[in-house]
Short mmCIF file of C-alpha atoms in Angstrom, two decimals:
data_model
loop_
_atom_site.label_atom_id
_atom_site.label_comp_id
_atom_site.label_asym_id
_atom_site.label_seq_id
_atom_site.Cartn_x
_atom_site.Cartn_y
_atom_site.Cartn_z
CA UNK H 1 -12.48 2.03 -23.29
CA UNK H 2 -10.63 1.24 -20.07
CA UNK H 3 -7.04 -0.05 -20.30
CA UNK H 4 -6.54 -3.72 -19.31
CA UNK H 5 -4.93 -2.75 -15.99
CA UNK H 6 -8.06 -0.85 -14.90
CA UNK H 7 -11.40 -2.59 -14.33
CA UNK H 8 -14.77 -1.67 -12.86
CA UNK H 9 -16.47 -4.23 -10.66
CA UNK H 10 -19.73 -2.44 -9.81
CA UNK H 11 -18.83 -1.61 -6.21
CA UNK H 12 -17.54 1.73 -4.85
CA UNK H 13 -14.26 0.75 -3.21
CA UNK H 14 -12.83 1.86 0.13
CA UNK H 15 -10.02 -0.65 0.68
CA UNK H 16 -7.39 -2.50 -1.37
CA UNK H 17 -4.48 -4.80 -0.62
CA UNK H 18 -2.33 -7.51 -2.16
CA UNK H 19 -2.87 -11.06 -1.01
CA UNK H 20 0.32 -12.09 0.85
CA UNK H 21 2.49 -14.72 -0.82
CA UNK H 22 2.16 -16.70 2.42
CA UNK H 23 -1.63 -16.92 2.18
CA UNK H 24 -2.49 -20.59 2.59
CA UNK H 25 -6.20 -21.30 2.80
CA UNK H 26 -5.64 -24.87 3.96
CA UNK H 27 -2.88 -24.38 6.53
CA UNK H 28 -5.24 -25.17 9.41
CA UNK H 29 -6.26 -28.40 7.69
CA UNK H 30 -2.62 -29.37 7.19
CA UNK H 31 -1.85 -28.63 10.85
CA UNK H 32 -4.83 -30.73 11.95
CA UNK H 33 -3.65 -33.54 9.68
CA UNK H 34 -0.15 -33.42 11.16
CA UNK H 35 -1.60 -33.42 14.68
CA UNK H 36 -3.62 -36.51 13.82
CA UNK H 37 -0.47 -38.20 12.49
CA UNK H 38 1.47 -37.39 15.65
CA UNK H 39 -1.39 -38.94 17.66
CA UNK H 40 -0.93 -42.22 15.85
CA UNK H 41 -2.97 -41.66 12.73
CA UNK H 42 -2.02 -43.48 9.55
CA UNK H 43 -0.92 -40.38 7.69
CA UNK H 44 2.51 -41.87 7.00
CA UNK H 45 4.88 -39.35 8.59
CA UNK H 46 3.89 -36.01 7.09
CA UNK H 47 5.71 -36.06 3.76
CA UNK H 48 4.87 -33.43 1.15
CA UNK H 49 3.05 -35.95 -0.99
CA UNK H 50 -0.34 -35.25 0.57
CA UNK H 51 -0.03 -31.46 0.63
CA UNK H 52 -2.46 -29.55 -1.58
CA UNK H 53 -1.17 -27.53 -4.50
CA UNK H 54 -0.09 -24.01 -3.60
CA UNK H 55 -1.97 -20.96 -4.80
CA UNK H 56 0.00 -18.18 -6.50
CA UNK H 57 -1.31 -15.58 -4.05
CA UNK H 58 0.93 -12.72 -5.19
CA UNK H 59 -1.17 -12.40 -8.31
CA UNK H 60 -4.33 -11.54 -6.40
CA UNK H 61 -5.64 -8.26 -5.03
CA UNK H 62 -8.42 -8.06 -2.48
CA UNK H 63 -10.83 -5.13 -2.57
CA UNK H 64 -13.58 -4.00 -0.21
CA UNK H 65 -16.52 -1.65 -0.58
CA UNK H 66 -20.17 -1.26 -1.43
CA UNK H 67 -23.22 0.94 -1.28
CA UNK H 68 -23.65 0.87 2.49
CA UNK H 69 -26.83 0.29 4.44
CA UNK H 70 -30.26 0.81 2.97
CA UNK H 71 -31.72 0.02 -0.41
CA UNK H 72 -29.25 1.60 -2.82
CA UNK H 73 -29.16 -1.56 -4.91
CA UNK H 74 -25.36 -1.55 -4.73
CA UNK H 75 -24.07 -4.62 -2.87
CA UNK H 76 -21.48 -4.59 -0.10
CA UNK H 77 -18.73 -7.07 -0.84
CA UNK H 78 -15.17 -8.31 -0.65
CA UNK H 79 -13.78 -8.92 -4.12
CA UNK H 80 -10.76 -10.88 -5.32
CA UNK H 81 -9.25 -9.99 -8.67
CA UNK H 82 -6.40 -11.67 -10.52
CA UNK H 83 -3.52 -9.58 -11.85
CA UNK H 84 -1.31 -10.80 -14.67
CA UNK H 85 1.98 -8.88 -14.61
CA UNK H 86 3.33 -9.89 -18.06
CA UNK H 87 0.23 -8.51 -19.78
CA UNK H 88 -0.35 -5.81 -17.14
CA UNK H 89 -4.00 -6.73 -16.84
CA UNK H 90 -6.64 -7.33 -14.20
CA UNK H 91 -9.26 -10.02 -14.64
CA UNK H 92 -12.38 -8.79 -16.44
CA UNK H 93 -14.57 -10.32 -13.76
CA UNK H 94 -13.82 -10.93 -10.07
CA UNK H 95 -12.19 -14.26 -9.34
CA UNK H 96 -14.25 -14.38 -6.16
CA UNK H 97 -16.94 -12.24 -4.58
CA UNK H 98 -18.24 -12.47 -1.03
CA UNK H 99 -21.21 -10.23 -0.25
CA UNK H 100 -21.60 -8.90 3.30
CA UNK H 101 -25.32 -8.20 3.38
CA UNK H 102 -26.15 -4.68 4.61
CA UNK H 103 -22.72 -4.31 6.22
CA UNK H 104 -20.26 -2.06 4.39
CA UNK H 105 -16.61 -3.21 4.75
CA UNK H 106 -15.36 0.36 5.16
CA UNK H 107 -11.83 -0.50 6.29
CA UNK H 108 -9.79 -3.64 5.80
CA UNK H 109 -6.47 -5.09 6.94
CA UNK H 110 -4.85 -8.26 5.60
CA UNK H 111 -2.81 -10.35 8.02
CA UNK H 112 0.81 -10.27 6.74
CA UNK H 113 1.27 -13.95 7.52
CA UNK H 114 -1.59 -14.92 5.23
CA UNK H 115 -4.03 -15.97 7.95
CA UNK H 116 -7.00 -13.92 6.76
CA UNK H 117 -8.64 -10.48 6.71
CA UNK H 118 -10.27 -8.19 9.26
CA UNK H 119 -12.97 -5.82 8.01
CA UNK H 120 -14.39 -2.87 9.89
CA UNK H 121 -18.14 -2.44 9.62
CA UNK H 122 -20.29 0.34 11.07
CA UNK H 123 -20.33 -1.06 14.60
CA UNK H 124 -18.04 -4.11 14.72
CA UNK H 125 -15.09 -5.85 13.10
CA UNK H 126 -15.22 -9.28 11.50
CA UNK H 127 -12.64 -11.89 10.53
CA UNK H 128 -12.65 -13.63 7.12
CA UNK H 129 -10.69 -16.72 6.06
CA UNK H 130 -8.94 -17.51 2.81
CA UNK H 131 -10.35 -20.52 1.03
CA UNK H 132 -9.91 -22.38 -2.26
CA UNK H 133 -12.21 -23.87 -4.82
CA UNK H 134 -11.07 -26.71 -7.03
CA UNK H 135 -11.95 -26.79 -10.70
CA UNK H 136 -10.29 -29.32 -13.05
CA UNK H 137 -7.49 -29.91 -10.50
CA UNK H 138 -6.78 -26.16 -10.36
CA UNK H 139 -7.04 -24.53 -6.93
CA UNK H 140 -8.36 -20.98 -7.06
CA UNK H 141 -8.25 -18.56 -4.17
CA UNK H 142 -11.48 -17.31 -2.60
CA UNK H 143 -12.82 -15.99 0.71
CA UNK H 144 -15.32 -17.25 3.24
CA UNK H 145 -16.93 -15.94 6.41
CA UNK H 146 -15.25 -17.25 9.53
CA UNK H 147 -16.80 -18.76 12.60
CA UNK H 148 -14.23 -16.89 14.65
CA UNK H 149 -15.73 -13.95 16.54
CA UNK H 150 -13.54 -10.99 17.51
CA UNK H 151 -15.47 -10.39 20.72
CA UNK H 152 -13.22 -7.48 21.78
CA UNK H 153 -14.22 -5.62 18.61
CA UNK H 154 -17.98 -6.09 18.78
CA UNK H 155 -20.23 -3.06 19.35
CA UNK H 156 -17.26 -0.67 19.38
CA UNK H 157 -18.46 1.75 16.70
CA UNK H 158 -16.85 2.50 13.36
CA UNK H 159 -13.12 1.76 13.31
CA UNK H 160 -11.33 4.00 10.82
CA UNK H 161 -7.82 2.52 11.01
CA UNK H 162 -6.61 -1.08 11.32
CA UNK H 163 -3.04 -2.35 11.02
CA UNK H 164 -0.82 -5.29 11.96
CA UNK H 165 2.88 -5.08 12.72
CA UNK H 166 5.15 -6.71 10.15
CA UNK H 167 5.25 -10.01 12.04
CA UNK H 168 1.48 -10.14 12.38
CA UNK H 169 1.81 -10.54 16.17
CA UNK H 170 0.22 -7.21 17.18
CA UNK H 171 -3.01 -5.59 15.94
CA UNK H 172 -3.89 -1.91 16.35
CA UNK H 173 -7.32 -0.40 15.69
CA UNK H 174 -8.45 3.22 15.93
CA UNK H 175 -12.02 4.41 16.11
CA UNK H 176 -14.10 7.27 14.88
CA UNK H 177 -14.59 8.11 18.57
CA UNK H 178 -10.83 8.65 19.03
CA UNK H 179 -10.20 5.46 20.97
CA UNK H 180 -7.02 3.47 20.27
CA UNK H 181 -6.76 -0.23 21.05
CA UNK H 182 -3.73 -2.48 20.63
CA UNK H 183 -3.94 -6.27 20.96
CA UNK H 184 -1.60 -9.24 20.92
CA UNK H 185 -2.45 -11.50 18.00
CA UNK H 186 -4.02 -14.01 17.81
CA UNK H 187 -4.89 -14.11 21.53
CA UNK H 188 -6.52 -10.63 21.37
CA UNK H 189 -5.06 -9.82 24.77
CA UNK H 190 -5.30 -6.06 25.20
CA UNK H 191 -1.96 -4.30 25.67
CA UNK H 192 -3.07 -0.67 25.12
CA UNK H 193 -6.47 0.95 25.50
CA UNK H 194 -6.46 4.74 25.21
CA UNK H 195 -9.96 6.21 25.20
CA UNK H 196 -8.90 9.71 24.14
CA UNK H 197 -5.93 9.14 21.87
CA UNK H 198 -7.39 11.65 19.37
CA UNK H 199 -10.67 13.34 18.64
CA UNK H 200 -10.89 10.76 15.83
CA UNK H 201 -8.22 8.24 14.76
CA UNK H 202 -7.51 8.68 11.04
CA UNK H 203 -4.48 6.44 10.47
CA UNK H 204 -2.05 4.07 12.23
CA UNK H 205 1.25 2.44 11.36
CA UNK H 206 3.83 0.27 13.13
CA UNK H 207 7.56 0.83 12.71
CA UNK H 208 9.34 -1.89 10.70
CA UNK H 209 10.92 -3.29 13.88
CA UNK H 210 7.54 -3.29 15.64
CA UNK H 211 8.74 -1.18 18.58
CA UNK H 212 6.65 1.91 17.83
CA UNK H 213 3.13 2.75 16.73
CA UNK H 214 2.24 6.14 15.27
CA UNK H 215 -1.29 7.49 15.22
CA UNK H 216 -2.72 10.59 13.57
CA UNK H 217 -6.11 12.09 14.27
CA UNK H 218 -8.74 14.44 12.99
CA UNK H 219 -8.56 18.17 12.40
CA UNK H 220 -6.35 19.94 14.93
CA UNK H 221 -5.16 16.73 16.60
CA UNK H 222 -1.39 16.18 16.91
CA UNK H 223 0.30 12.97 15.86
CA UNK H 224 1.36 10.65 18.67
CA UNK H 225 4.10 8.05 19.05
CA UNK H 226 3.47 4.99 21.22
CA UNK H 227 6.03 2.59 22.65
CA UNK H 228 4.52 -0.86 22.15
CA UNK H 229 6.53 -2.60 24.89
CA UNK H 230 5.58 -0.10 27.61
CA UNK H 231 2.10 0.61 26.16
CA UNK H 232 2.61 4.33 26.59
CA UNK H 233 2.83 7.53 24.55
CA UNK H 234 6.42 8.73 24.29
CA UNK H 235 6.25 11.68 21.88
CA UNK H 236 4.03 14.04 19.94
CA UNK H 237 4.68 14.96 16.33
CA UNK H 238 5.13 18.68 15.89
CA UNK H 239 3.11 20.60 13.35
CA UNK H 240 2.70 24.23 12.46
CA UNK H 241 -0.40 26.39 12.71
CA UNK H 242 -2.97 25.57 10.05
CA UNK H 243 -1.59 22.10 9.30
CA UNK H 244 -3.70 18.94 9.38
CA UNK H 245 -2.22 15.46 9.39
CA UNK H 246 -3.72 12.86 7.08
CA UNK H 247 -1.76 9.60 6.80
CA UNK H 248 1.35 8.12 8.43
CA UNK H 249 3.81 5.52 7.15
CA UNK H 250 7.09 4.21 8.48
CA UNK H 251 9.71 3.18 5.96
CA UNK H 252 13.26 1.88 5.76
CA UNK H 253 15.95 4.44 5.08
CA UNK H 254 19.60 4.01 4.17
CA UNK H 255 21.82 1.84 6.39
CA UNK H 256 18.77 0.06 7.81
CA UNK H 257 17.51 3.15 9.61
CA UNK H 258 13.82 3.93 9.97
CA UNK H 259 12.05 7.10 8.89
CA UNK H 260 8.50 8.30 9.37
CA UNK H 261 6.45 10.06 6.69
CA UNK H 262 3.27 11.98 7.50
CA UNK H 263 1.04 13.66 4.93
CA UNK H 264 0.19 17.26 5.77
CA UNK H 265 -2.54 19.46 4.34
CA UNK H 266 -1.77 23.18 4.29
CA UNK H 267 -3.23 26.22 2.55
CA UNK H 268 -0.76 25.71 -0.30
CA UNK H 269 -1.74 22.08 -0.84
CA UNK H 270 -0.71 18.54 0.01
CA UNK H 271 2.76 18.03 1.50
CA UNK H 272 4.83 15.23 3.02
CA UNK H 273 6.71 15.71 6.31
CA UNK H 274 9.66 13.51 7.25
CA UNK H 275 10.40 12.77 10.92
CA UNK H 276 13.48 11.41 12.68
CA UNK H 277 12.55 8.21 14.55
CA UNK H 278 14.93 8.86 17.44
CA UNK H 279 14.19 12.47 18.34
CA UNK H 280 10.77 12.48 16.62
CA UNK H 281 11.59 15.93 15.27
CA UNK H 282 10.55 17.04 11.81
CA UNK H 283 13.44 16.79 9.34
CA UNK H 284 11.81 18.22 6.23
CA UNK H 285 8.55 19.24 4.58
CA UNK H 286 7.96 19.05 0.84
CA UNK H 287 4.86 20.25 -1.00
CA UNK H 288 3.85 17.76 -3.68
CA UNK H 289 0.55 18.91 -5.22
CA UNK H 290 -2.17 21.50 -4.76
CA UNK H 291 -4.91 18.92 -4.25
CA UNK H 292 -5.57 17.20 -0.92
CA UNK H 293 -4.27 13.64 -0.52
CA UNK H 294 -6.91 10.94 -0.25
CA UNK H 295 -4.60 7.89 -0.03
CA UNK H 296 -0.97 7.18 0.84
CA UNK H 297 1.37 4.19 0.79
CA UNK H 298 5.06 3.34 1.23
CA UNK H 299 6.85 0.48 -0.56
CA UNK H 300 8.29 -2.41 1.44
CA UNK H 301 11.81 -1.74 0.14
CA UNK H 302 11.68 1.85 1.42
CA UNK H 303 12.44 3.42 -1.95
CA UNK H 304 9.02 4.69 -2.98
CA UNK H 305 6.01 6.61 -1.73
CA UNK H 306 2.64 6.73 -3.48
CA UNK H 307 -0.04 9.40 -3.26
CA UNK H 308 -3.64 9.39 -4.40
CA UNK H 309 -5.62 12.63 -4.75
CA UNK H 310 -9.26 13.61 -4.62
CA UNK H 311 -9.03 14.26 -8.38
CA UNK H 312 -8.17 10.60 -9.03
CA UNK H 313 -4.48 11.21 -9.78
CA UNK H 314 -1.64 8.87 -8.74
CA UNK H 315 1.89 10.03 -8.00
CA UNK H 316 4.82 7.74 -7.23
CA UNK H 317 7.79 9.46 -5.58
CA UNK H 318 11.39 8.66 -4.76
CA UNK H 319 11.31 8.59 -0.95
CA UNK H 320 14.75 10.16 -0.57
CA UNK H 321 14.54 13.05 -3.01
CA UNK H 322 10.72 13.39 -2.97
CA UNK H 323 10.97 13.72 -6.74
CA UNK H 324 7.98 12.47 -8.72
CA UNK H 325 8.94 9.35 -10.67
CA UNK H 326 5.55 8.51 -12.15
CA UNK H 327 2.36 10.52 -12.48
CA UNK H 328 -0.91 9.09 -13.77
CA UNK H 329 -3.44 11.87 -14.17
CA UNK H 330 -7.07 10.81 -13.89
CA UNK H 331 -6.04 7.25 -13.11
CA UNK H 332 -9.56 7.05 -11.69
CA UNK H 333 -12.54 9.21 -12.58
CA UNK H 334 -13.58 9.54 -8.95
CA UNK H 335 -12.18 10.11 -5.49
CA UNK H 336 -9.20 7.79 -4.97
CA UNK H 337 -9.73 5.93 -1.68
CA UNK H 338 -6.86 3.46 -1.16
CA UNK H 339 -3.37 2.54 -2.41
CA UNK H 340 -1.09 -0.42 -1.70
CA UNK H 341 2.30 -1.47 -3.05
CA UNK H 342 2.85 -5.13 -3.84
CA UNK H 343 5.16 -7.08 -1.54
CA UNK H 344 8.03 -6.87 -4.06
CA UNK H 345 7.43 -3.10 -4.55
CA UNK H 346 6.98 -3.63 -8.30
CA UNK H 347 3.27 -2.78 -8.59
CA UNK H 348 0.72 -0.46 -7.02
CA UNK H 349 -2.99 -1.22 -6.67
CA UNK H 350 -5.43 1.68 -6.34
CA UNK H 351 -9.19 1.91 -5.96
CA UNK H 352 -11.81 4.61 -6.17
CA UNK H 353 -15.36 5.60 -5.39
CA UNK H 354 -16.07 5.20 -9.11
CA UNK H 355 -16.00 1.38 -8.62
CA UNK H 356 -12.68 1.00 -10.44
CA UNK H 357 -9.53 -0.88 -9.48
CA UNK H 358 -6.20 -0.26 -11.19
CA UNK H 359 -2.70 -1.72 -11.04
CA UNK H 360 0.22 0.51 -12.00
CA UNK H 361 3.50 -1.28 -12.71
CA UNK H 362 6.58 0.33 -11.19
CA UNK H 363 9.32 0.53 -13.81
CA UNK H 364 12.99 1.20 -13.14
CA UNK H 365 13.95 4.83 -13.16
CA UNK H 366 15.26 5.93 -16.51
CA UNK H 367 18.96 6.46 -16.20
CA UNK H 368 19.60 7.29 -19.83
CA UNK H 369 19.74 11.05 -19.36
CA UNK H 370 23.54 11.07 -19.16
CA UNK H 371 23.69 8.47 -21.89
CA UNK H 372 21.75 10.74 -24.24
CA UNK H 373 24.19 13.58 -23.59
CA UNK H 374 27.12 11.27 -24.32
CA UNK H 375 25.50 10.21 -27.61
CA UNK H 376 24.88 13.86 -28.56
CA UNK H 377 28.49 14.78 -27.76
CA UNK H 378 29.75 11.82 -29.81
CA UNK H 379 27.64 12.94 -32.77
CA UNK H 380 29.01 16.48 -32.48
CA UNK H 381 32.57 15.15 -32.20
CA UNK H 382 32.12 12.96 -35.30
CA UNK H 383 30.65 15.89 -37.23
CA UNK H 384 33.58 18.14 -36.25
CA UNK H 385 36.06 15.42 -37.19
CA UNK H 386 34.46 14.88 -40.59
CA UNK H 387 34.33 18.61 -41.23
CA UNK H 388 37.97 19.01 -40.19
CA UNK H 389 39.03 16.10 -42.40
CA UNK H 390 37.26 17.57 -45.42
CA UNK H 391 38.69 21.02 -44.75
CA UNK H 392 42.20 19.62 -44.47
CA UNK H 393 41.77 17.75 -47.74
CA UNK H 394 40.71 20.92 -49.57
CA UNK H 395 43.64 22.87 -48.10
CA UNK H 396 46.12 20.21 -49.14
CA UNK H 397 44.89 20.43 -52.70
CA UNK H 398 45.28 24.23 -52.73
CA UNK H 399 48.83 24.27 -51.36
CA UNK H 400 51.50 24.26 -54.15
CA UNK H 401 53.92 22.24 -52.07
CA UNK H 402 51.46 19.39 -51.85
CA UNK H 403 51.04 18.87 -55.61
#
């Protein structure tokens, strides 16, 4: 029997993310209403009285996957599931399910400002809107297909990496063909178009300040650092012979500095390399496990890294020491495909090819190791004191001068 924090929804999953707290399915309607009021409508000045109830978006995870094209009988879909933190449980059934016909949503990125979702299909990308359904005065989050067409991302082939910067003002996409495109959002004005960025773009990530974009490619391809303002490559990430890069994530370091982590596959197993974000030189390399990594994520607070393996294991590491804080062996029975920390860095959602989704709560590191030693020393001290007191009492009785 599966634990309550792990559920199967009948769809092999390829993507997972937390719904942003800012997700507001009716923001466009509110804006339109305010515009009408400013044009002389009788809305009464835009007080909060007419605003719809908010949706507790932080409690939702959005998942993407399916059986692909053909007649496998397995649907392609976007799925919303509700997570209850106090009971550490996912909803038994999806809160919402939006099927995408024969189109497999292979990659997915959620706009950080809560505007919607972009999914990458086999030949194009499509935008989806948040929506709500009302039942007994309760507004529940759902998804709907959008009328908006991302014309710049039609007939471009399979895109393997999609990411927004933290502000949601720049979108980067990388294709199976090695082409890298960067757009202003939401205008979709192209600011970088590199046809041969890599032999195949595997992963992308913006720096927390939005100034840099890092891309990693397929086997044998070096990592590259792009300056967003100048739309140019400014550095290559060094790697040794026999190494292959897998995933890249920027993170905050101490004193508000930035650091870059890149997963590296070597003969000895899966490792994590740390790069300086000024010189772009490698600072360290730490082997973590023997198995290849199949998913990677960094927490928003910069304190944690998470790894998923092809064996279905999850490891959560301290980003500074690279020490494993939490390990969940066989968290999934199949190939782990995606990981994402919640916005408060207190939970981790993971999905797998075995159609399962799981949320792992991040608990505070146990700091009672020293406390246990203190308790043990106190017990020893008390035992010695008692023994000494008894011994002294016996000696006093034996001494003639003490009678």
